[in-house]
């Protein structure tokens, strides 16, 4: 009897749960669904990456002798949805059962659970993560405050990564305080490693160029790896050229340098071309064999073993309500500059320009430039969350939403982050070279030449004083605000409002 095994576009791992115990005669179904490419208008490069990686994966399975029923986006009879294609495939193959790996999005899982195909459906856990959703729920149960750091320590103990017996390597769990340096001119950033497009990718580039011309983002240069082999090469290059400096310059930003010392592997991890475990083990080996220092390796592993697992746990425990959170009652429409990049704020233009060109920007640009601005401006969480889901090649809701609602926009009221990630222009100036070539003056607090981040920062604190004043991590700025008279506060608020009201919206 035939088993039909569905593989989704972010499940491109040979060992993914649905592909285990394959038997002779089984059929693997892969679907390019229009609904998934357009429910938000994804960046063109993100669509190329996913479709090309899917087509390459299907070829690899076929090369093993596996039967793959692959439905292309432009196949005449493609119904446009995964469930529609599953129904058609059940009629074609008459399987005794359908097996799939649990999808990474709440909406899609709910659809599958409600689906009646007339045959048994088995939805297997996605065990490519270090912690199952049950493991995270068990950790979270009964805790008053969830903090990534404590979850991460348990993960270190459970995986034995960077452990010396029951103690953390180097005697410390966290080397964050060593990891906040600005990029000096004397330090050379490694060359970004891009991959030339092969025939399959060229065909997809053409398809996407024609079909999704009105989507955000440039199609070229398309440099992402689309096979596991190339993703492993990208990882090796990162480990050799960038990891030793990853920690020290983790928060640094520089004009014309989107990648700095970051790995740019998140699309590969999220689509399944690389697994989190192999990446962490490979990074740990660099420390053990003394090719990379502990602050770099610990900082890197924490992102994957800590943050990546943590946000996934939060997502599955808190959805669907999590998507509706808006603790700060933010309602401003997303300014048009997020799409056009057309702004005099050099930091914003740089972050959005890199995003347009590469479908990538590194964490601090997402958090402290575009995220910070949206938070200070009071942009509605749903609108900024959709922007992040659209524009990055690595964006899948399970990882994007908690990063936006929780870490970046404080929409969950502090469940994920202990304080809102806000800053004035001073932080951006400290961590980048952006302010030197900006029309605004980062040192000025008010007036037409003043850096907008400065008055927006204080206006935000004034606006949310009732909610945030008692937060110990914001004690310092609120002490400063106590010394301001009401007239000063009103003037700063008015300047911020006037600036924001002057921004075009769609
Ligand atoms: C507002 C906002 C939105 C984000 N949206 C996404 C998203 O849609 N998809 C996504 O994968 N990451 C997202 N992140 C997290 C992070 O910015 C990216 O994972 C990272 O920039 C990817 O680039 P990299 O591979 O060079 O990462 P590196 O800095 O080299 O880090 C290595 C790996 O650690 C993991 N990682 C690092 N930080 C995080 C984090 N906060 N959450 C989860 N994993 C993390 C990623 O898998 C990354 O590849 C978001 C962060 C913010 C602040
Ligand atoms: S001066 Fe302000 S707006 Fe300009 S780059 Fe610096 S932080 Fe950004």
Coordinates of C-alpha atoms and ligand atoms in Angstrom, one line a residue:
X1 CA 0.0 0.0 0.0
X2 CA 1.2 3.5 -0.9
X3 CA 2.0 6.1 1.7
X4 CA 1.8 9.7 0.5
X5 CA 4.5 11.8 2.3
X6 CA 4.1 15.5 2.2
X7 CA 7.2 17.7 2.4
X8 CA 6.7 21.4 2.8
X9 CA 9.1 24.2 1.6
X10 CA 10.7 24.6 5.0
X11 CA 11.2 20.8 5.6
X12 CA 14.0 20.2 3.2
X13 CA 15.9 17.9 5.5
X14 CA 16.5 14.3 4.2
X15 CA 15.9 13.0 7.7
X16 CA 12.8 15.1 8.4
X17 CA 10.2 13.0 10.3
X18 CA 7.8 12.5 7.4
X19 CA 10.6 10.9 5.3
X20 CA 11.7 8.3 7.9
X21 CA 10.7 4.7 7.4
X22 CA 10.2 5.1 3.6
X23 CA 9.0 2.0 1.9
X24 CA 9.1 0.9 -1.7
X25 CA 6.2 2.4 -3.6
X26 CA 5.8 5.4 -1.3
X27 CA 5.3 8.8 -3.0
X28 CA 6.7 12.1 -1.8
X29 CA 4.5 15.1 -2.6
X30 CA 5.9 18.6 -2.9
X31 CA 3.8 21.6 -3.8
X32 CA 4.6 25.1 -4.9
X33 CA 1.4 26.8 -3.6
X34 CA 0.5 30.2 -4.9
X35 CA -1.4 30.8 -1.7
X36 CA 1.8 30.5 0.3
X37 CA 3.7 32.9 -1.9
X38 CA 1.1 35.6 -1.8
X39 CA -0.8 35.5 1.5
X40 CA 1.8 38.2 2.3
X41 CA 3.8 39.6 -0.7
X42 CA 7.1 38.0 0.2
X43 CA 10.4 39.5 -1.0
X44 CA 11.2 38.2 -4.5
X45 CA 14.5 36.6 -3.3
X46 CA 12.7 34.8 -0.5
X47 CA 10.3 33.1 -3.1
X48 CA 13.3 32.3 -5.4
X49 CA 15.2 30.7 -2.4
X50 CA 12.3 28.6 -1.3
X51 CA 11.2 27.4 -4.7
X52 CA 14.7 26.7 -6.0
X53 CA 15.7 24.9 -2.8
X54 CA 12.5 22.8 -3.1
X55 CA 13.2 21.9 -6.7
X56 CA 16.8 20.9 -5.9
X57 CA 15.7 18.8 -2.9
X58 CA 13.2 17.0 -5.1
X59 CA 16.0 16.2 -7.6
X60 CA 18.1 14.9 -4.8
X61 CA 15.3 12.6 -3.7
X62 CA 14.7 11.4 -7.2
X63 CA 18.5 10.7 -7.6
X64 CA 18.0 8.2 -4.7
X65 CA 15.3 6.4 -6.6
X66 CA 12.4 8.0 -4.6
X67 CA 9.2 8.8 -6.5
X68 CA 8.5 12.5 -6.1
X69 CA 5.2 14.0 -7.3
X70 CA 6.2 17.7 -7.7
X71 CA 3.6 20.3 -8.5
X72 CA 5.1 23.5 -9.9
X73 CA 3.7 26.9 -9.4
X74 CA 2.8 27.3 -13.0
X75 CA 1.4 23.8 -13.6
X76 CA -1.9 24.4 -15.3
X77 CA -3.9 22.2 -12.9
X78 CA -2.2 23.5 -9.7
X79 CA -5.1 24.6 -7.4
X80 CA -2.8 27.1 -5.6
X81 CA -3.2 25.6 -2.1
X82 CA -1.4 22.8 -0.3
X83 CA -4.7 21.3 0.9
X84 CA -6.1 21.4 -2.7
X85 CA -3.0 19.6 -4.0
X86 CA -3.1 17.0 -1.2
X87 CA -6.7 16.2 -2.2
X88 CA -5.8 15.8 -5.8
X89 CA -2.8 13.7 -4.9
X90 CA -4.9 11.4 -2.8
X91 CA -7.2 10.8 -5.8
X92 CA -4.1 10.2 -8.1
X93 CA -2.2 7.9 -5.8
X94 CA -4.9 6.3 -3.7
X95 CA -2.7 6.1 -0.7
X96 CA -3.6 4.1 2.5
X97 CA -2.3 7.0 4.6
X98 CA -0.8 10.5 4.4
X99 CA 2.2 11.4 6.6
X100 CA 3.5 14.9 7.1
X101 CA 5.8 16.7 9.5
X102 CA 4.1 19.3 11.7
X103 CA 4.3 22.6 9.8
X104 CA 6.0 25.7 11.3
X105 CA 3.0 27.9 11.3
X106 CA -0.1 27.8 13.5
X107 CA -2.4 28.7 10.6
X108 CA -1.1 25.8 8.4
X109 CA -1.3 23.3 11.3
X110 CA -4.9 24.2 12.0
X111 CA -5.7 23.8 8.3
X112 CA -4.2 20.3 8.3
X113 CA -5.9 19.3 11.4
X114 CA -9.3 20.3 9.9
X115 CA -8.6 18.5 6.6
X116 CA -10.7 15.5 5.7
X117 CA -9.0 13.5 3.0
X118 CA -10.9 10.3 3.4
X119 CA -7.6 8.6 4.4
X120 CA -5.7 8.5 7.7
X121 CA -3.4 11.5 8.2
X122 CA -0.4 11.3 10.5
X123 CA 1.1 14.6 11.6
X124 CA 4.6 13.9 13.1
X125 CA 6.4 16.2 15.5
X126 CA 9.1 18.3 13.9
X127 CA 12.1 17.0 15.9
X128 CA 14.8 19.1 14.1
X129 CA 14.9 21.4 17.2
X130 CA 16.7 20.8 20.4
X131 CA 13.6 21.2 22.5
X132 CA 10.2 19.9 21.7
X133 CA 7.2 22.2 22.2
X134 CA 6.3 20.0 25.2
X135 CA 9.8 20.4 26.6
X136 CA 9.4 24.2 26.4
X137 CA 5.9 24.1 27.9
X138 CA 7.3 22.0 30.8
X139 CA 10.1 24.6 31.4
X140 CA 7.7 27.5 31.2
X141 CA 5.0 26.0 33.5
X142 CA 4.7 27.8 36.8
X143 CA 7.3 30.4 36.1
X144 CA 6.4 34.0 36.9
X145 CA 8.8 35.5 34.3
X146 CA 10.2 33.7 31.3
X147 CA 13.8 34.6 30.6
X148 CA 15.7 33.2 27.7
X149 CA 18.9 33.0 29.8
X150 CA 17.5 30.4 32.2
X151 CA 16.0 28.3 29.4
X152 CA 19.3 28.5 27.6
X153 CA 21.3 27.2 30.6
X154 CA 19.0 24.2 30.8
X155 CA 19.6 23.6 27.1
X156 CA 23.4 23.8 27.6
X157 CA 23.2 21.2 30.3
X158 CA 20.9 19.0 28.3
X159 CA 23.0 19.1 25.1
X160 CA 26.4 19.2 26.8
X161 CA 27.4 22.0 24.4
X162 CA 30.2 24.2 25.8
X163 CA 30.1 22.4 29.1
X164 CA 33.0 21.3 31.3
X165 CA 31.3 18.7 33.6
X166 CA 28.3 20.4 35.0
X167 CA 29.9 23.9 34.7
X168 CA 29.8 26.2 31.6
X169 CA 33.1 26.3 29.6
X170 CA 35.2 29.2 30.8
X171 CA 33.2 29.4 34.1
X172 CA 30.6 31.8 32.6
X173 CA 27.3 31.1 30.9
X174 CA 27.3 34.4 28.9
X175 CA 30.0 36.6 27.5
X176 CA 27.7 39.4 26.3
X177 CA 29.6 42.1 28.0
X178 CA 32.7 41.3 25.7
X179 CA 30.5 41.5 22.6
X180 CA 29.5 45.1 22.1
X181 CA 32.4 46.6 20.2
X182 CA 32.1 49.1 17.3
X183 CA 33.8 48.1 14.1
X184 CA 37.2 49.9 13.9
X185 CA 38.5 51.0 10.4
X186 CA 41.5 48.7 10.8
X187 CA 39.3 45.5 11.0
X188 CA 38.6 44.0 7.6
X189 CA 35.1 42.4 7.2
X190 CA 35.3 39.0 5.4
X191 CA 34.0 38.9 1.8
X192 CA 30.5 37.7 1.6
X193 CA 30.2 34.2 0.1
X194 CA 27.7 34.1 -2.7
X195 CA 26.7 31.2 -5.0
X196 CA 26.1 31.5 -8.7
X197 CA 22.7 30.6 -10.0
X198 CA 22.5 27.2 -11.8
X199 CA 19.9 26.2 -14.4
X200 CA 17.2 25.4 -11.9
X201 CA 17.6 28.7 -10.0
X202 CA 17.7 30.7 -13.3
X203 CA 14.4 29.2 -14.3
X204 CA 12.9 30.1 -10.9
X205 CA 14.4 33.6 -11.2
X206 CA 12.6 34.1 -14.4
X207 CA 9.3 32.7 -13.1
X208 CA 9.5 35.0 -10.0
X209 CA 10.5 38.0 -12.0
X210 CA 7.4 37.6 -14.2
X211 CA 4.9 36.4 -11.6
X212 CA 5.8 38.6 -8.6
X213 CA 7.1 41.8 -10.2
X214 CA 5.1 43.9 -7.8
X215 CA 6.6 42.3 -4.7
X216 CA 9.2 44.1 -2.5
X217 CA 12.9 43.6 -3.1
X218 CA 15.5 43.2 -5.8
X219 CA 15.8 39.9 -7.7
X220 CA 19.5 40.4 -8.3
X221 CA 22.0 39.8 -6.9
X222 CA 20.6 36.4 -5.9
X223 CA 23.5 34.8 -3.9
X224 CA 21.8 32.4 -1.5
X225 CA 22.7 28.7 -1.5
X226 CA 19.8 26.5 -2.5
X227 CA 21.3 23.0 -1.7
X228 CA 22.5 21.4 1.4
X229 CA 26.0 21.0 -0.1
X230 CA 26.3 24.8 -0.7
X231 CA 24.7 25.7 2.6
X232 CA 27.4 23.5 4.3
X233 CA 30.0 25.4 2.3
X234 CA 28.5 28.7 3.5
X235 CA 28.7 27.4 7.1
X236 CA 32.3 26.3 6.7
X237 CA 33.3 29.7 5.2
X238 CA 31.6 31.5 8.2
X239 CA 33.4 29.2 10.7
X240 CA 36.7 29.9 9.1
X241 CA 36.5 33.6 8.2
X242 CA 34.0 35.2 10.5
X243 CA 33.3 33.2 13.7
X244 CA 36.5 34.3 15.5
X245 CA 35.2 37.9 15.4
X246 CA 31.5 37.1 15.6
X247 CA 31.3 37.9 19.3
X248 CA 33.3 41.0 19.5
X249 CA 31.5 42.7 16.6
X250 CA 28.1 41.0 17.0
X251 CA 26.3 44.4 17.6
X252 CA 28.4 46.4 15.1
X253 CA 26.8 48.0 12.0
X254 CA 28.7 49.6 9.1
X255 CA 27.7 51.4 5.9
X256 CA 27.8 49.0 2.9
X257 CA 28.4 46.0 5.1
X258 CA 25.2 44.1 5.7
X259 CA 26.8 40.9 6.9
X260 CA 29.7 42.2 9.1
X261 CA 30.8 39.0 11.0
X262 CA 27.4 37.3 10.9
X263 CA 26.7 33.9 9.4
X264 CA 23.8 34.6 7.1
X265 CA 22.6 31.0 7.5
X266 CA 19.2 31.6 9.0
X267 CA 17.4 30.8 5.7
X268 CA 19.3 27.5 5.5
X269 CA 18.4 26.6 9.1
X270 CA 14.8 27.6 8.8
X271 CA 14.3 25.7 5.5
X272 CA 16.1 22.6 6.7
X273 CA 19.2 22.7 4.6
X274 CA 21.2 22.9 7.8
X275 CA 20.2 21.5 11.2
X276 CA 20.7 23.5 14.4
X277 CA 22.5 20.7 16.1
X278 CA 25.2 20.3 13.3
X279 CA 25.7 24.0 13.3
X280 CA 26.2 24.3 17.1
X281 CA 28.5 21.2 17.2
X282 CA 30.6 22.6 14.3
X283 CA 30.9 26.0 16.1
X284 CA 31.8 24.2 19.4
X285 CA 34.6 22.3 17.5
X286 CA 36.1 25.7 16.5
X287 CA 36.5 26.5 20.2
X288 CA 37.7 23.1 21.3
X289 CA 40.3 23.1 18.5
X290 CA 41.3 26.7 19.5
X291 CA 40.4 28.3 16.2
X292 CA 37.8 30.6 17.7
X293 CA 37.6 32.3 21.1
X294 CA 34.9 31.4 23.7
X295 CA 33.1 34.8 23.6
X296 CA 32.5 34.3 19.9
X297 CA 31.5 30.6 20.0
X298 CA 29.3 31.0 23.1
X299 CA 27.7 34.1 21.6
X300 CA 26.9 32.3 18.4
X301 CA 25.6 29.1 20.0
X302 CA 23.4 31.2 22.3
X303 CA 21.6 32.6 19.3
X304 CA 20.7 29.1 18.0
X305 CA 20.5 26.9 21.2
X306 CA 19.0 29.8 23.2
X307 CA 17.1 32.4 21.2
X308 CA 16.0 30.3 18.2
X309 CA 14.6 27.5 20.5
X310 CA 13.1 30.0 23.0
X311 CA 11.1 32.0 20.4
X312 CA 9.8 28.8 18.9
X313 CA 8.6 27.7 22.4
X314 CA 6.9 31.0 23.0
X315 CA 5.2 30.9 19.6
X316 CA 3.6 27.4 20.0
X317 CA 2.7 28.0 23.6
X318 CA 1.0 31.4 23.0
X319 CA -0.6 31.2 19.6
X320 CA -3.0 32.2 18.3
X321 CA -3.5 35.0 20.8
X322 CA 0.1 36.1 20.6
X323 CA -0.4 37.5 17.1
X324 CA -3.1 39.9 18.5
X325 CA -1.0 41.3 21.4
X326 CA -0.6 45.1 21.5
X327 CA 0.3 46.0 25.1
X328 CA 1.3 49.6 24.1
X329 CA -1.9 50.2 22.1
X330 CA 0.2 51.2 19.1
X331 CA -2.0 52.1 16.1
X332 CA 0.1 54.2 13.7
X333 CA 0.1 52.9 10.1
X334 CA 3.5 51.7 8.8
X335 CA 5.4 54.6 7.2
X336 CA 5.9 54.2 3.5
X337 CA 9.6 54.6 3.9
X338 CA 9.8 51.0 5.1
X339 CA 9.0 50.0 1.5
X340 CA 10.7 52.7 -0.4
X341 CA 13.8 53.2 1.8
X342 CA 13.4 56.8 0.9
X343 CA 14.4 58.7 4.0
X344 CA 17.1 61.1 5.2
X345 CA 17.7 59.0 8.2
X346 CA 20.9 57.3 7.1
X347 CA 20.6 54.3 9.5
X348 CA 17.1 53.5 8.2
X349 CA 18.0 54.0 4.6
X350 CA 21.0 51.7 5.0
X351 CA 19.0 48.9 6.8
X352 CA 16.1 49.0 4.4
X353 CA 18.4 49.3 1.3
X354 CA 20.3 46.2 2.4
X355 CA 17.0 44.4 3.0
X356 CA 15.8 45.3 -0.4
X357 CA 19.1 44.1 -2.1
X358 CA 19.7 40.9 -0.1
X359 CA 16.5 40.0 1.8
X360 CA 18.8 40.2 4.8
X361 CA 19.9 42.5 7.5
X362 CA 21.5 41.4 10.7
X363 CA 20.0 41.2 14.1
X364 CA 21.0 44.7 15.5
X365 CA 19.7 46.4 12.4
X366 CA 16.4 44.6 12.7
X367 CA 16.2 45.3 16.5
X368 CA 17.8 48.6 17.0
X369 CA 17.2 50.4 13.7
X370 CA 14.0 49.4 11.9
X371 CA 12.4 47.8 15.0
X372 CA 13.4 50.6 17.3
X373 CA 12.0 53.2 15.0
X374 CA 8.7 51.4 14.6
X375 CA 8.4 51.0 18.4
X376 CA 9.3 54.6 19.1
X377 CA 6.8 55.7 16.4
X378 CA 4.0 53.6 17.8
X379 CA 3.5 51.6 14.6
X380 CA 0.6 49.0 14.9
X381 CA 2.3 45.6 15.7
X382 CA 0.3 43.8 13.0
X383 CA 1.7 46.1 10.3
X384 CA 5.3 46.0 11.4
X385 CA 5.1 42.2 11.9
X386 CA 3.8 41.8 8.3
X387 CA 6.7 43.9 7.1
X388 CA 9.2 41.6 8.8
X389 CA 7.5 38.5 7.5
X390 CA 7.6 39.9 3.9
X391 CA 11.1 41.3 3.6
X392 CA 13.5 38.6 5.0
X393 CA 14.6 35.4 3.4
X394 CA 14.6 33.7 6.8
X395 CA 11.1 34.9 7.8
X396 CA 8.7 32.2 8.9
X397 CA 6.0 33.0 11.4
X398 CA 7.2 30.8 14.2
X399 CA 10.5 32.7 14.5
X400 CA 9.5 36.1 13.0
X401 CA 6.4 36.8 15.2
X402 CA 7.9 36.4 18.7
X403 CA 11.0 38.4 17.5
X404 CA 8.7 41.2 16.4
X405 CA 5.8 41.1 19.0
X406 CA 8.0 40.1 21.9
X407 CA 11.6 41.2 21.4
X408 CA 11.2 44.2 19.2
X409 CA 7.8 45.8 19.8
X410 CA 7.1 44.9 23.5
X411 CA 3.6 44.1 22.2
X412 CA 3.4 41.1 24.6
X413 CA 3.9 43.4 27.6
X414 CA 7.2 41.9 28.6
X415 CA 6.6 38.2 28.3
X416 CA 9.7 37.6 26.1
X417 CA 11.9 40.6 26.8
X418 CA 12.4 42.3 30.2
X419 CA 12.2 45.8 28.7
X420 CA 11.4 47.5 25.4
X421 CA 14.4 47.6 23.1
X422 CA 14.5 51.4 22.6
X423 CA 17.3 53.8 22.2
X424 CA 18.0 57.3 21.1
X425 CA 20.5 58.1 18.3
X426 CA 23.4 57.7 20.7
X427 CA 23.2 53.9 20.6
X428 CA 23.2 53.8 16.8
X429 CA 26.1 56.3 16.7
X430 CA 28.1 54.2 19.2
X431 CA 27.6 51.0 17.2
X432 CA 27.9 52.2 13.6
X433 CA 29.4 54.8 11.2
X434 CA 25.9 55.8 10.0
X435 CA 25.6 59.1 11.8
X436 CA 28.8 60.6 10.3
X437 CA 27.0 60.8 6.9
X438 CA 23.5 61.6 8.0
X439 CA 21.7 64.9 7.3
X440 CA 20.6 64.8 10.9
X441 CA 22.9 65.6 13.8
X442 CA 22.9 62.8 16.4
X443 CA 24.0 65.2 19.1
X444 CA 21.0 67.6 18.7
X445 CA 17.9 66.8 20.8
X446 CA 15.5 69.2 19.1
X447 CA 15.1 71.3 16.0
X448 CA 14.9 70.5 12.3
X449 CA 18.5 69.1 12.2
X450 CA 18.1 67.0 15.4
X451 CA 18.2 63.2 15.0
X452 CA 14.6 62.0 15.1
X453 CA 15.5 59.0 17.3
X454 CA 16.4 61.5 20.0
X455 CA 13.0 63.2 20.5
X456 CA 11.1 60.0 19.5
X457 CA 12.9 58.2 22.3
X458 CA 11.9 60.7 25.0
X459 CA 8.3 61.1 23.6
X460 CA 8.0 57.3 23.8
X461 CA 9.0 57.3 27.5
X462 CA 6.7 60.1 28.3
X463 CA 3.8 58.4 26.5
X464 CA 4.2 55.1 28.3
X465 CA 5.3 56.4 31.7
X466 CA 2.3 54.8 33.5
X467 CA 3.2 51.3 32.2
X468 CA 7.0 51.5 32.1
X469 CA 8.1 53.9 34.9
X470 CA 8.4 51.1 37.4
X471 CA 10.6 48.9 35.1
X472 CA 14.0 48.7 36.9
X473 CA 15.8 48.5 33.6
X474 CA 14.4 51.9 32.6
X475 CA 15.0 53.5 36.0
X476 CA 17.8 55.8 34.6
X477 CA 15.9 57.6 31.8
X478 CA 12.8 57.9 34.0
X479 CA 14.9 59.6 36.7
X480 CA 16.0 62.1 34.0
X481 CA 12.4 62.6 33.0
X482 CA 11.5 63.4 36.6
X483 CA 13.6 66.5 36.3
X484 CA 11.7 67.8 33.2
X485 CA 8.9 70.3 33.7
X486 CA 5.5 69.6 31.9
X487 CA 6.3 72.3 29.3
X488 CA 9.4 70.6 28.2
X489 CA 7.7 67.2 28.0
X490 CA 4.8 68.7 25.9
X491 CA 7.3 70.3 23.5
X492 CA 9.2 67.1 23.0
X493 CA 5.9 65.2 22.5
X494 CA 4.7 67.8 20.0
X495 CA 8.0 67.7 18.0
X496 CA 7.8 63.9 17.8
X497 CA 4.2 64.0 16.7
X498 CA 4.9 66.6 14.0
X499 CA 7.8 64.5 12.6
X500 CA 5.7 61.3 12.5
X501 CA 2.6 63.0 11.1
X502 CA 4.9 64.3 8.3
X503 CA 5.8 60.7 7.2
X504 CA 3.9 59.4 4.2
X505 CA 1.9 56.2 4.6
X506 CA 0.8 53.9 1.9
Ligands
LIG1 C1 12.4 42.3 14.6 C2 13.1 41.0 14.3 C3 12.7 40.1 13.4 C4 13.3 38.9 13.2 N1 12.8 38.0 12.3 C5 13.5 36.8 12.1 C6 13.0 35.8 11.2 O1 11.9 36.0 10.6 N2 13.6 34.7 11.0 C7 14.8 34.4 11.7 O2 15.4 33.4 11.5 N3 15.3 35.3 12.6 C8 14.7 36.5 12.8 N4 15.2 37.4 13.7 C9 16.4 37.0 14.4 C10 17.7 37.4 13.8 O3 17.7 38.8 13.5 C11 18.1 36.6 12.6 O4 18.0 35.2 12.9 C12 19.5 36.8 12.1 O5 19.7 38.2 11.9 C13 19.8 36.0 11.0 O6 21.1 36.3 10.4 P1 22.4 35.4 10.6 O7 22.1 34.0 10.1 O8 23.5 36.1 10.0 O9 22.5 35.3 12.2 P2 23.7 35.3 13.2 O10 23.8 36.6 13.9 O11 24.9 34.8 12.5 O12 23.2 34.2 14.2 C14 23.3 32.8 14.0 C15 21.9 32.1 14.0 O13 21.3 32.3 15.2 C16 19.9 32.3 15.1 N5 19.3 33.5 15.7 C17 20.0 34.6 16.0 N6 19.2 35.5 16.7 C18 18.0 34.9 16.7 C19 16.7 35.3 17.3 N7 16.5 36.5 17.9 N8 15.7 34.5 17.1 C20 15.8 33.3 16.5 N9 17.0 32.9 16.0 C21 18.0 33.7 16.1 C22 19.6 32.4 13.6 O14 19.2 31.1 13.2 C23 20.9 32.7 13.0 O15 21.1 32.2 11.7 C24 14.5 38.6 13.9 C25 15.0 39.5 14.8 C26 14.3 40.7 15.0 C27 14.8 41.7 16.0
LIG2 S1 21.8 60.8 13.1 FE1 20.0 59.7 13.8 S2 18.8 59.3 12.0 FE2 20.9 59.9 11.4 S3 22.0 57.9 11.2 FE3 22.4 58.7 13.3 S4 20.8 57.7 14.5 FE4 20.2 57.5 12.3

